[in-house]
Tab-separated table of C-alpha atoms in Angstrom:
chain	number	residue	atom	x	y	z
Y	1	MET	CA	-73.795	26.143	-99.533
Y	2	ALA	CA	-74.854	24.146	-96.383
Y	3	GLY	CA	-73.122	21.067	-97.871
Y	4	HIS	CA	-69.906	22.898	-98.494
Y	5	ARG	CA	-69.799	24.127	-94.944
Y	6	GLU	CA	-70.538	20.675	-93.648
Y	7	LEU	CA	-67.809	19.100	-95.796
Y	8	LYS	CA	-65.349	21.672	-94.640
Y	9	ARG	CA	-66.263	20.981	-91.053
Y	10	LEU	CA	-65.847	17.208	-91.527
Y	11	LYS	CA	-62.415	17.701	-93.207
Y	12	GLU	CA	-61.290	19.830	-90.248
Y	13	ARG	CA	-62.350	17.256	-87.838
Y	14	TYR	CA	-60.591	14.477	-89.762
Y	15	SER	CA	-57.415	16.688	-89.868
Y	16	LEU	CA	-57.566	17.125	-86.010
Y	17	LEU	CA	-58.094	13.431	-85.573
Y	18	ARG	CA	-55.178	12.560	-87.924
Y	19	ASP	CA	-52.895	14.846	-85.999
Y	20	TRP	CA	-53.950	13.428	-82.703
Y	21	TYR	CA	-54.206	9.666	-83.473
Y	22	GLY	CA	-52.115	9.389	-86.513
Y	23	ALA	CA	-53.289	8.412	-90.088
Y	24	GLU	CA	-53.615	4.828	-89.082
Y	25	PHE	CA	-56.286	5.313	-86.521
Y	26	ALA	CA	-57.870	8.605	-87.562
Y	27	MET	CA	-60.554	7.070	-89.773
Y	28	THR	CA	-61.473	4.643	-87.050
Y	29	GLU	CA	-61.957	7.541	-84.530
Y	30	PHE	CA	-63.731	9.576	-87.243
Y	31	ALA	CA	-66.230	6.758	-87.792
Y	32	ALA	CA	-66.722	6.229	-84.147
Y	33	SER	CA	-67.358	9.902	-83.478
Y	34	SER	CA	-70.135	9.866	-85.963
Y	35	HIS	CA	-71.939	7.141	-83.951
Y	36	THR	CA	-71.407	8.862	-80.624
Y	37	PRO	CA	-74.544	10.412	-79.120
Y	38	GLN	CA	-74.663	14.133	-79.000
Y	39	ALA	CA	-73.567	15.825	-75.905
Y	40	ARG	CA	-76.345	16.960	-73.500
Y	41	SER	CA	-76.406	19.942	-71.335
Y	42	ILE	CA	-75.738	19.205	-67.783
Y	43	ALA	CA	-78.818	21.223	-66.864
Y	44	ASP	CA	-80.839	18.505	-68.776
Y	45	VAL	CA	-79.081	15.509	-67.140
Y	46	LEU	CA	-78.630	16.628	-63.543
Y	47	PRO	CA	-82.210	16.355	-62.421
Y	48	GLU	CA	-82.396	12.827	-63.685
Y	49	VAL	CA	-79.063	11.868	-61.949
Y	50	LEU	CA	-79.944	13.510	-58.702
Y	51	LYS	CA	-83.553	12.330	-58.312
Y	52	ASP	CA	-82.596	9.805	-55.626
Y	53	VAL	CA	-80.354	12.201	-53.760
Y	54	LYS	CA	-83.154	14.737	-53.614
Y	55	SER	CA	-85.568	12.217	-51.907
Y	56	PRO	CA	-86.378	12.951	-48.296
Y	57	GLU	CA	-85.129	9.355	-47.415
Y	58	ALA	CA	-81.752	9.948	-49.086
Y	59	GLY	CA	-81.243	13.230	-47.133
Y	60	LYS	CA	-82.103	11.528	-43.897
Y	61	LEU	CA	-79.817	8.620	-44.570
Y	62	LEU	CA	-76.891	11.022	-45.322
Y	63	GLN	CA	-77.525	12.735	-41.971
Y	64	VAL	CA	-77.335	9.467	-40.171
Y	65	GLU	CA	-74.310	8.283	-42.038
Y	66	ASN	CA	-72.549	11.484	-41.028
Y	67	MET	CA	-73.136	10.744	-37.380
Y	68	TRP	CA	-73.118	7.011	-37.391
Y	69	HIS	CA	-70.165	6.270	-35.050
Y	70	GLU	CA	-71.627	8.807	-32.534
Y	71	ILE	CA	-75.105	7.122	-32.782
Y	72	ILE	CA	-73.989	3.467	-32.667
Y	73	GLY	CA	-70.614	3.585	-30.900
Y	74	GLU	CA	-67.413	2.022	-32.011
Y	75	SER	CA	-68.027	-1.407	-30.536
Y	76	PHE	CA	-71.170	-1.959	-32.682
Y	77	ALA	CA	-70.090	-0.187	-35.769
Y	78	ARG	CA	-68.213	-3.072	-37.187
Y	79	PHE	CA	-71.368	-5.204	-37.102
Y	80	VAL	CA	-73.996	-2.782	-38.300
Y	81	ARG	CA	-74.164	-0.011	-40.782
Y	82	PRO	CA	-76.845	2.407	-41.933
Y	83	GLY	CA	-79.078	0.807	-44.540
Y	84	TYR	CA	-82.079	2.850	-45.818
Y	85	PHE	CA	-85.109	4.783	-44.837
Y	86	ARG	CA	-88.637	3.984	-45.856
Y	87	GLY	CA	-90.609	6.902	-44.684
Y	88	ASP	CA	-89.651	7.427	-41.059
Y	89	GLU	CA	-88.585	3.828	-40.556
Y	90	PHE	CA	-84.829	3.282	-40.562
Y	91	PHE	CA	-83.500	-0.160	-41.655
Y	92	VAL	CA	-80.016	-0.936	-40.294
Y	93	GLU	CA	-77.864	-3.513	-42.099
Y	94	VAL	CA	-76.381	-6.262	-40.041
Y	95	SER	CA	-73.291	-8.089	-41.174
Y	96	HIS	CA	-74.646	-11.516	-40.348
Y	97	ASN	CA	-78.311	-12.869	-39.943
Y	98	ALA	CA	-77.309	-14.602	-36.638
Y	99	LEU	CA	-76.574	-11.130	-35.119
Y	100	ILE	CA	-80.104	-9.783	-35.667
Y	101	GLN	CA	-81.362	-11.470	-32.676
Y	102	GLU	CA	-78.332	-10.690	-30.622
Y	103	LEU	CA	-78.533	-6.969	-31.395
Y	104	GLN	CA	-82.264	-6.692	-30.925
Y	105	PRO	CA	-81.877	-5.291	-27.371
Y	106	ILE	CA	-80.080	-2.212	-28.614
Y	107	VAL	CA	-82.595	-1.254	-31.259
Y	108	LYS	CA	-84.599	1.102	-29.003
Y	109	ASN	CA	-81.475	2.768	-27.876
Y	110	MET	CA	-80.443	3.239	-31.548
Y	111	GLN	CA	-83.687	5.022	-32.185
Y	112	GLU	CA	-83.401	7.120	-29.108
Y	113	GLN	CA	-79.803	8.097	-30.132
Y	114	ILE	CA	-80.892	8.997	-33.622
Y	115	ASN	CA	-83.787	11.129	-32.410
Y	116	SER	CA	-81.673	12.827	-29.788
Y	117	LYS	CA	-78.889	13.743	-32.233
Y	118	LEU	CA	-81.057	14.605	-35.354
Y	119	GLY	CA	-84.269	15.788	-33.822
Y	120	PRO	CA	-87.401	14.260	-32.190
Y	121	GLY	CA	-89.444	12.212	-34.567
Y	122	PHE	CA	-86.677	11.866	-37.105
Y	123	CYS	CA	-86.994	8.105	-36.870
Y	124	SER	CA	-90.080	6.357	-35.846
Y	125	LYS	CA	-88.730	2.761	-35.836
Y	126	VAL	CA	-85.508	0.928	-36.255
Y	127	THR	CA	-85.525	-2.354	-38.036
Y	128	LEU	CA	-82.473	-4.767	-38.342
Y	129	VAL	CA	-82.047	-6.468	-41.745
Y	130	CYS	CA	-79.335	-8.665	-43.245
Y	131	SER	CA	-76.782	-6.813	-45.392
Y	132	GLY	CA	-77.707	-6.789	-49.048
Y	133	SER	CA	-81.370	-7.047	-48.477
Y	134	ARG	CA	-82.167	-3.420	-49.644
Y	135	PRO	CA	-85.418	-3.528	-51.620
Y	136	SER	CA	-84.950	-2.666	-55.327
Y	137	ARG	CA	-86.482	0.667	-56.407
């Protein structure tokens, strides 16, 4: 009897696909659907997807990004952007490597602004790096 139920289910699926795609493409879609992985519960997938978001560094970066223009000021915002955290050290991405030396004098001020707006000890050090130099995970 299990075979009869399965056959009936397949016929119903084919009928739906034929109505939706037309007779010409129904069999193609029917075959493709048999090779499609089974749906997974979002509860099973979500922890894997959010593992980076749940990291302390990602949370800190999000806080800095939300206040970036207040921290850095409009005049510097076009040259530097929040990069990433490694522990308490904050890496700021600079648009061109020639600017790293030029912007070095404001690094201490950046750290002070971050700590004043987000709490003492939020950031232990600010390091300027070239854009695109984020380490792979």
